PDB file of C-alpha atoms in Angstrom:
ATOM      1  CA  ARG A   1      -7.569   1.035 -18.276  1.00  0.00           C
ATOM      2  CA  LYS A   2      -6.228   0.822 -14.725  1.00  0.00           C
ATOM      3  CA  GLU A   3      -8.117  -1.460 -12.359  1.00  0.00           C
ATOM      4  CA  VAL A   4      -8.349   1.238  -9.728  1.00  0.00           C
ATOM      5  CA  GLU A   5      -8.420   4.869 -10.800  1.00  0.00           C
ATOM      6  CA  GLN A   6      -8.144   8.005  -8.751  1.00  0.00           C
ATOM      7  CA  ASP A   7      -7.860  11.665  -9.631  1.00  0.00           C
ATOM      8  CA  PRO A   8      -4.221  12.395  -8.734  1.00  0.00           C
ATOM      9  CA  GLY A   9      -5.044  15.957  -7.689  1.00  0.00           C
ATOM     10  CA  PRO A  10      -3.575  17.890  -6.093  1.00  0.00           C
ATOM     11  CA  PHE A  11      -6.544  19.133  -4.145  1.00  0.00           C
ATOM     12  CA  ASN A  12      -5.643  22.384  -2.417  1.00  0.00           C
ATOM     13  CA  VAL A  13      -8.227  23.416   0.166  1.00  0.00           C
ATOM     14  CA  PRO A  14      -8.334  25.877   3.076  1.00  0.00           C
ATOM     15  CA  GLU A  15      -8.564  24.713   6.655  1.00  0.00           C
ATOM     16  CA  GLY A  16     -12.118  23.919   7.617  1.00  0.00           C
ATOM     17  CA  ALA A  17     -13.196  22.988   4.106  1.00  0.00           C
ATOM     18  CA  THR A  18     -14.992  19.813   3.152  1.00  0.00           C
ATOM     19  CA  VAL A  19     -13.314  17.771   0.450  1.00  0.00           C
ATOM     20  CA  ALA A  20     -14.349  14.590  -1.305  1.00  0.00           C
ATOM     21  CA  PHE A  21     -12.368  12.039  -3.292  1.00  0.00           C
ATOM     22  CA  ASN A  22     -13.727   9.401  -5.589  1.00  0.00           C
ATOM     23  CA  CYS A  23     -12.165   6.183  -6.731  1.00  0.00           C
ATOM     24  CA  THR A  24     -13.462   3.913  -9.489  1.00  0.00           C
ATOM     25  CA  TYR A  25     -12.706   0.245  -9.935  1.00  0.00           C
ATOM     26  CA  SER A  26     -13.128  -1.977 -12.947  1.00  0.00           C
ATOM     27  CA  ASN A  27     -13.687  -5.416 -11.426  1.00  0.00           C
ATOM     28  CA  SER A  28     -17.332  -5.765 -10.485  1.00  0.00           C
ATOM     29  CA  ALA A  29     -16.545  -8.859  -8.407  1.00  0.00           C
ATOM     30  CA  SER A  30     -14.376  -6.892  -5.977  1.00  0.00           C
ATOM     31  CA  GLN A  31     -15.219  -7.740  -2.433  1.00  0.00           C
ATOM     32  CA  SER A  32     -13.568  -5.355  -0.013  1.00  0.00           C
ATOM     33  CA  PHE A  33     -12.494  -1.764  -0.133  1.00  0.00           C
ATOM     34  CA  PHE A  34     -10.225   0.472   1.898  1.00  0.00           C
ATOM     35  CA  TRP A  35      -8.771   3.932   2.150  1.00  0.00           C
ATOM     36  CA  TYR A  36      -5.139   4.271   3.163  1.00  0.00           C
ATOM     37  CA  ARG A  37      -3.275   7.456   3.963  1.00  0.00           C
ATOM     38  CA  GLN A  38       0.336   8.036   2.956  1.00  0.00           C
ATOM     39  CA  ASP A  39       2.400  10.992   4.103  1.00  0.00           C
ATOM     40  CA  CYS A  40       5.240  12.245   1.933  1.00  0.00           C
ATOM     41  CA  ARG A  41       8.100   9.728   1.852  1.00  0.00           C
ATOM     42  CA  LYS A  42       6.399   7.573   4.484  1.00  0.00           C
ATOM     43  CA  GLU A  43       4.637   4.236   4.498  1.00  0.00           C
ATOM     44  CA  PRO A  44       0.887   3.817   3.867  1.00  0.00           C
ATOM     45  CA  LYS A  45      -1.358   3.490   6.898  1.00  0.00           C
ATOM     46  CA  LEU A  46      -4.904   2.190   7.007  1.00  0.00           C
ATOM     47  CA  LEU A  47      -7.383   5.045   7.339  1.00  0.00           C
ATOM     48  CA  MET A  48     -10.613   3.120   7.169  1.00  0.00           C
ATOM     49  CA  SER A  49     -12.397   0.212   5.600  1.00  0.00           C
ATOM     50  CA  VAL A  50     -15.370   0.902   3.351  1.00  0.00           C
ATOM     51  CA  TYR A  51     -18.548  -1.000   4.071  1.00  0.00           C
ATOM     52  CA  SER A  52     -21.571  -1.401   1.841  1.00  0.00           C
ATOM     53  CA  SER A  53     -23.729   0.596   4.210  1.00  0.00           C
ATOM     54  CA  GLY A  54     -21.219   3.415   4.412  1.00  0.00           C
ATOM     55  CA  ASN A  55     -19.241   4.202   7.508  1.00  0.00           C
ATOM     56  CA  GLU A  56     -18.021   7.181   9.433  1.00  0.00           C
ATOM     57  CA  ASP A  57     -15.034   7.768  11.671  1.00  0.00           C
ATOM     58  CA  GLY A  58     -15.006  11.244  13.146  1.00  0.00           C
ATOM     59  CA  ARG A  59     -14.555  13.731  10.324  1.00  0.00           C
ATOM     60  CA  PHE A  60     -14.137  10.975   7.733  1.00  0.00           C
ATOM     61  CA  THR A  61     -16.966   9.274   5.862  1.00  0.00           C
ATOM     62  CA  ALA A  62     -16.494   6.471   3.372  1.00  0.00           C
ATOM     63  CA  GLN A  63     -19.133   5.215   0.982  1.00  0.00           C
ATOM     64  CA  LEU A  64     -19.385   2.426  -1.549  1.00  0.00           C
ATOM     65  CA  ASN A  65     -21.532   2.385  -4.671  1.00  0.00           C
ATOM     66  CA  ARG A  66     -21.354  -1.109  -6.136  1.00  0.00           C
ATOM     67  CA  ALA A  67     -23.701  -0.373  -9.016  1.00  0.00           C
ATOM     68  CA  SER A  68     -21.476   2.413 -10.299  1.00  0.00           C
ATOM     69  CA  GLN A  69     -18.278   0.776  -9.046  1.00  0.00           C
ATOM     70  CA  TYR A  70     -16.881   3.640  -7.076  1.00  0.00           C
ATOM     71  CA  ILE A  71     -15.956   4.434  -3.514  1.00  0.00           C
ATOM     72  CA  SER A  72     -15.689   7.837  -1.959  1.00  0.00           C
ATOM     73  CA  LEU A  73     -13.999   9.505   0.971  1.00  0.00           C
ATOM     74  CA  LEU A  74     -15.376  12.692   2.486  1.00  0.00           C
ATOM     75  CA  ILE A  75     -13.301  14.767   4.884  1.00  0.00           C
ATOM     76  CA  ARG A  76     -15.126  17.439   6.853  1.00  0.00           C
ATOM     77  CA  ASP A  77     -13.552  20.372   8.665  1.00  0.00           C
ATOM     78  CA  SER A  78     -10.142  19.778   7.066  1.00  0.00           C
ATOM     79  CA  LYS A  79      -7.086  20.153   9.270  1.00  0.00           C
ATOM     80  CA  LEU A  80      -3.533  20.984   8.236  1.00  0.00           C
ATOM     81  CA  SER A  81      -2.600  17.503   9.429  1.00  0.00           C
ATOM     82  CA  ASP A  82      -4.910  15.954   6.823  1.00  0.00           C
ATOM     83  CA  SER A  83      -2.408  16.908   4.114  1.00  0.00           C
ATOM     84  CA  ALA A  84      -1.308  13.602   2.606  1.00  0.00           C
ATOM     85  CA  THR A  85      -1.940  11.268  -0.297  1.00  0.00           C
ATOM     86  CA  TYR A  86      -5.037   9.110  -0.004  1.00  0.00           C
ATOM     87  CA  LEU A  87      -4.867   5.652  -1.558  1.00  0.00           C
ATOM     88  CA  CYS A  88      -7.905   3.702  -2.626  1.00  0.00           C
ATOM     89  CA  VAL A  89      -7.509  -0.071  -2.347  1.00  0.00           C
ATOM     90  CA  VAL A  90      -9.746  -2.742  -3.820  1.00  0.00           C
ATOM     91  CA  ASN A  91      -9.558  -6.440  -3.040  1.00  0.00           C
ATOM     92  CA  ASN A  92     -11.028  -9.235  -5.144  1.00  0.00           C
ATOM     93  CA  ASN A  93     -10.453 -12.727  -3.860  1.00  0.00           C
ATOM     94  CA  ASN A  94      -7.026 -11.885  -2.501  1.00  0.00           C
ATOM     95  CA  ASP A  95      -6.010  -9.920  -5.576  1.00  0.00           C
ATOM     96  CA  MET A  96      -5.342  -6.477  -4.113  1.00  0.00           C
ATOM     97  CA  ARG A  97      -5.106  -3.413  -6.278  1.00  0.00           C
ATOM     98  CA  PHE A  98      -4.018   0.033  -5.157  1.00  0.00           C
ATOM     99  CA  GLY A  99      -4.907   3.297  -6.794  1.00  0.00           C
ATOM    100  CA  ALA A 100      -2.070   5.712  -7.481  1.00  0.00           C
ATOM    101  CA  GLY A 101      -3.440   8.081  -4.861  1.00  0.00           C
ATOM    102  CA  THR A 102      -4.994  11.531  -4.572  1.00  0.00           C
ATOM    103  CA  ARG A 103      -2.855  14.243  -3.072  1.00  0.00           C
ATOM    104  CA  LEU A 104      -4.478  16.652  -0.620  1.00  0.00           C
ATOM    105  CA  THR A 105      -2.930  19.853   0.678  1.00  0.00           C
ATOM    106  CA  VAL A 106      -4.777  21.750   3.378  1.00  0.00           C
ATOM    107  CA  LYS A 107      -3.650  25.362   3.630  1.00  0.00           C
ATOM    108  CA  PRO A 108      -3.993  27.762   6.583  1.00  0.00           C
TER     109      PRO A 108
ATOM    110  CA  ASN B   1       7.769  -2.778  19.886  1.00  0.00           C
ATOM    111  CA  ALA B   2       9.345  -1.588  16.620  1.00  0.00           C
ATOM    112  CA  GLY B   3       6.595  -2.890  14.323  1.00  0.00           C
ATOM    113  CA  VAL B   4       7.919  -3.566  10.819  1.00  0.00           C
ATOM    114  CA  THR B   5      11.539  -2.676  10.119  1.00  0.00           C
ATOM    115  CA  GLN B   6      13.344  -2.645   6.786  1.00  0.00           C
ATOM    116  CA  THR B   7      16.978  -2.418   5.822  1.00  0.00           C
ATOM    117  CA  PRO B   8      18.572  -0.700   4.072  1.00  0.00           C
ATOM    118  CA  LYS B   9      16.701   2.614   3.840  1.00  0.00           C
ATOM    119  CA  PHE B  10      18.482   3.593   0.631  1.00  0.00           C
ATOM    120  CA  GLN B  11      20.531   1.684  -1.914  1.00  0.00           C
ATOM    121  CA  VAL B  12      22.165   2.435  -5.249  1.00  0.00           C
ATOM    122  CA  LEU B  13      23.025  -0.506  -7.486  1.00  0.00           C
ATOM    123  CA  LYS B  14      24.571  -0.921 -10.884  1.00  0.00           C
ATOM    124  CA  THR B  15      22.723  -2.955 -13.502  1.00  0.00           C
ATOM    125  CA  GLY B  16      23.429  -6.642 -12.956  1.00  0.00           C
ATOM    126  CA  GLN B  17      24.332  -6.378  -9.286  1.00  0.00           C
ATOM    127  CA  SER B  18      22.425  -8.384  -6.725  1.00  0.00           C
ATOM    128  CA  MET B  19      21.104  -7.432  -3.324  1.00  0.00           C
ATOM    129  CA  THR B  20      18.734  -8.557  -0.616  1.00  0.00           C
ATOM    130  CA  LEU B  21      16.215  -6.319   1.091  1.00  0.00           C
ATOM    131  CA  GLN B  22      15.559  -7.322   4.665  1.00  0.00           C
ATOM    132  CA  CYS B  23      12.285  -7.068   6.540  1.00  0.00           C
ATOM    133  CA  ALA B  24      11.427  -8.053  10.101  1.00  0.00           C
ATOM    134  CA  GLN B  25       8.344  -7.701  12.279  1.00  0.00           C
ATOM    135  CA  ASP B  26       8.003  -8.127  16.013  1.00  0.00           C
ATOM    136  CA  MET B  27       4.212  -8.375  16.192  1.00  0.00           C
ATOM    137  CA  ASN B  28       4.080 -12.177  15.822  1.00  0.00           C
ATOM    138  CA  HIS B  29       2.153 -11.735  12.568  1.00  0.00           C
ATOM    139  CA  ASN B  30       1.455 -14.684  10.315  1.00  0.00           C
ATOM    140  CA  SER B  31       1.536 -12.990   6.926  1.00  0.00           C
ATOM    141  CA  MET B  32       4.169 -10.821   5.329  1.00  0.00           C
ATOM    142  CA  TYR B  33       4.251  -8.979   2.004  1.00  0.00           C
ATOM    143  CA  TRP B  34       6.542  -7.159  -0.365  1.00  0.00           C
ATOM    144  CA  TYR B  35       5.290  -4.277  -2.512  1.00  0.00           C
ATOM    145  CA  ARG B  36       6.841  -1.818  -4.879  1.00  0.00           C
ATOM    146  CA  GLN B  37       5.571   1.710  -5.365  1.00  0.00           C
ATOM    147  CA  ASP B  38       6.240   3.694  -8.528  1.00  0.00           C
ATOM    148  CA  PRO B  39       5.065   7.193  -9.445  1.00  0.00           C
ATOM    149  CA  GLY B  40       1.587   7.179 -10.922  1.00  0.00           C
ATOM    150  CA  MET B  41       1.215   3.419 -10.463  1.00  0.00           C
ATOM    151  CA  GLY B  42       0.152   2.767  -6.905  1.00  0.00           C
ATOM    152  CA  LEU B  43       1.567  -0.049  -4.803  1.00  0.00           C
ATOM    153  CA  ARG B  44       1.894  -3.427  -6.501  1.00  0.00           C
ATOM    154  CA  LEU B  45       2.294  -6.713  -4.691  1.00  0.00           C
ATOM    155  CA  ILE B  46       5.478  -8.592  -5.586  1.00  0.00           C
ATOM    156  CA  TYR B  47       5.293 -11.649  -3.301  1.00  0.00           C
ATOM    157  CA  TYR B  48       3.610 -12.577  -0.080  1.00  0.00           C
ATOM    158  CA  SER B  49       3.949 -15.244   2.580  1.00  0.00           C
ATOM    159  CA  ALA B  50       0.793 -16.410   4.295  1.00  0.00           C
ATOM    160  CA  SER B  51       2.688 -18.303   6.938  1.00  0.00           C
ATOM    161  CA  GLU B  52       6.160 -19.423   7.829  1.00  0.00           C
ATOM    162  CA  GLY B  53       7.520 -21.691   5.116  1.00  0.00           C
ATOM    163  CA  THR B  54       5.132 -20.592   2.359  1.00  0.00           C
ATOM    164  CA  THR B  55       5.452 -17.955  -0.340  1.00  0.00           C
ATOM    165  CA  ASP B  56       3.237 -16.960  -3.264  1.00  0.00           C
ATOM    166  CA  LYS B  57       3.555 -14.673  -6.239  1.00  0.00           C
ATOM    167  CA  GLY B  58       1.748 -11.380  -6.376  1.00  0.00           C
ATOM    168  CA  GLU B  59       1.065  -9.100  -9.310  1.00  0.00           C
ATOM    169  CA  VAL B  60       4.683  -8.376 -10.353  1.00  0.00           C
ATOM    170  CA  PRO B  61       7.013 -11.204  -9.234  1.00  0.00           C
ATOM    171  CA  ASN B  62       9.380 -11.315 -12.218  1.00  0.00           C
ATOM    172  CA  GLY B  63      12.984 -10.492 -11.363  1.00  0.00           C
ATOM    173  CA  TYR B  64      12.525 -11.136  -7.647  1.00  0.00           C
ATOM    174  CA  ASN B  65      12.842 -13.992  -5.185  1.00  0.00           C
ATOM    175  CA  VAL B  66      11.766 -14.153  -1.570  1.00  0.00           C
ATOM    176  CA  SER B  67      12.556 -16.141   1.529  1.00  0.00           C
ATOM    177  CA  ARG B  68      10.435 -16.462   4.645  1.00  0.00           C
ATOM    178  CA  LEU B  69      13.343 -17.205   6.914  1.00  0.00           C
ATOM    179  CA  ASN B  70      11.213 -17.589  10.028  1.00  0.00           C
ATOM    180  CA  LYS B  71       8.035 -16.062  11.355  1.00  0.00           C
ATOM    181  CA  ARG B  72       9.705 -12.700  11.930  1.00  0.00           C
ATOM    182  CA  GLU B  73      11.701 -12.241   8.734  1.00  0.00           C
ATOM    183  CA  PHE B  74      10.832 -12.007   5.043  1.00  0.00           C
ATOM    184  CA  SER B  75      13.556 -11.036   2.591  1.00  0.00           C
ATOM    185  CA  LEU B  76      13.356  -9.917  -1.030  1.00  0.00           C
ATOM    186  CA  ARG B  77      16.237 -10.653  -3.384  1.00  0.00           C
ATOM    187  CA  LEU B  78      17.133  -9.080  -6.689  1.00  0.00           C
ATOM    188  CA  GLU B  79      19.519 -11.479  -8.417  1.00  0.00           C
ATOM    189  CA  SER B  80      20.425  -9.203 -11.317  1.00  0.00           C
ATOM    190  CA  ALA B  81      19.128  -5.684 -10.842  1.00  0.00           C
ATOM    191  CA  ALA B  82      17.699  -3.763 -13.789  1.00  0.00           C
ATOM    192  CA  PRO B  83      16.874  -0.044 -14.081  1.00  0.00           C
ATOM    193  CA  SER B  84      13.180  -1.005 -14.238  1.00  0.00           C
ATOM    194  CA  GLN B  85      13.500  -2.154 -10.644  1.00  0.00           C
ATOM    195  CA  THR B  86      14.215   1.375  -9.466  1.00  0.00           C
ATOM    196  CA  SER B  87      11.410   1.913  -7.003  1.00  0.00           C
ATOM    197  CA  VAL B  88      10.399   2.262  -3.382  1.00  0.00           C
ATOM    198  CA  TYR B  89       9.934  -1.137  -1.766  1.00  0.00           C
ATOM    199  CA  PHE B  90       7.601  -1.631   1.169  1.00  0.00           C
ATOM    200  CA  CYS B  91       7.345  -4.648   3.399  1.00  0.00           C
ATOM    201  CA  ALA B  92       4.135  -5.226   5.328  1.00  0.00           C
ATOM    202  CA  SER B  93       2.784  -7.737   7.801  1.00  0.00           C
ATOM    203  CA  SER B  94      -0.618  -8.879   8.944  1.00  0.00           C
ATOM    204  CA  GLU B  95      -2.007 -10.987  11.728  1.00  0.00           C
ATOM    205  CA  ALA B  96      -4.325 -12.663   9.218  1.00  0.00           C
ATOM    206  CA  LYS B  97      -3.345 -15.821   7.414  1.00  0.00           C
ATOM    207  CA  GLY B  98      -3.320 -14.926   3.758  1.00  0.00           C
ATOM    208  CA  LEU B  99      -4.146 -11.704   2.001  1.00  0.00           C
ATOM    209  CA  SER B 100      -5.986  -9.311   4.222  1.00  0.00           C
ATOM    210  CA  LEU B 101      -5.639  -5.614   3.779  1.00  0.00           C
ATOM    211  CA  GLU B 102      -7.493  -4.600   6.846  1.00  0.00           C
ATOM    212  CA  THR B 103      -4.720  -5.401   9.271  1.00  0.00           C
ATOM    213  CA  GLN B 104      -1.614  -4.714   7.236  1.00  0.00           C
ATOM    214  CA  TYR B 105       1.169  -2.713   8.828  1.00  0.00           C
ATOM    215  CA  PHE B 106       3.835  -1.287   6.572  1.00  0.00           C
ATOM    216  CA  GLY B 107       7.538  -0.773   7.119  1.00  0.00           C
ATOM    217  CA  PRO B 108       9.211   2.577   6.356  1.00  0.00           C
ATOM    218  CA  GLY B 109      10.336   1.531   2.884  1.00  0.00           C
ATOM    219  CA  THR B 110      13.598   1.022   0.989  1.00  0.00           C
ATOM    220  CA  ARG B 111      14.440   3.442  -1.819  1.00  0.00           C
ATOM    221  CA  LEU B 112      16.350   1.610  -4.532  1.00  0.00           C
ATOM    222  CA  LEU B 113      18.042   3.216  -7.521  1.00  0.00           C
ATOM    223  CA  VAL B 114      19.452   0.982 -10.244  1.00  0.00           C
ATOM    224  CA  LEU B 115      21.820   2.711 -12.643  1.00  0.00           C
TER     225      LEU B 115
END
């Protein structure tokens, strides 16, 4: 079993839709969590950290459920520019593990 | 301010050849990292350097060596390339000392094909 698992997608949604991704992790001792965004053939870029209380940044909301060991990313009012692969990252005592990513395509 | 730069962008090697991937950052960051990214696998940490003069193994260090030449530069060397090392290699840097994802900035990547 992979330490960090994501549905690879692709998720194809129309502009304006709300889309949610989940990511599960196997190590219950994991301490910090992040979502990164990666455009095709480009480098990953930090989208947002995920805090225990949940956090929001504009149209993006990240949540953490430690009991069930998953994190989620919600994107509201999808834009064409949101098309990318979203990477879930879990850190346990400086042992960082990346998910393989979920691909999102937002269509006009 | 170029951020994190990597050379070369693309490389084709034959099995057994050696090469060095170069990485430099101009943000005066303490920590630097090398990852590889393979389809369906996610990024995996090869080596990292928490500060100038120190290096530590990551998740997949076998077949690689690194050098933290100075604060700006962190190189990755393949002494005897194998087809299993075909991948996209990303260098990253962080202001933090040690492993800290929150402030990592990635370079554009090097695509390596080993025949």
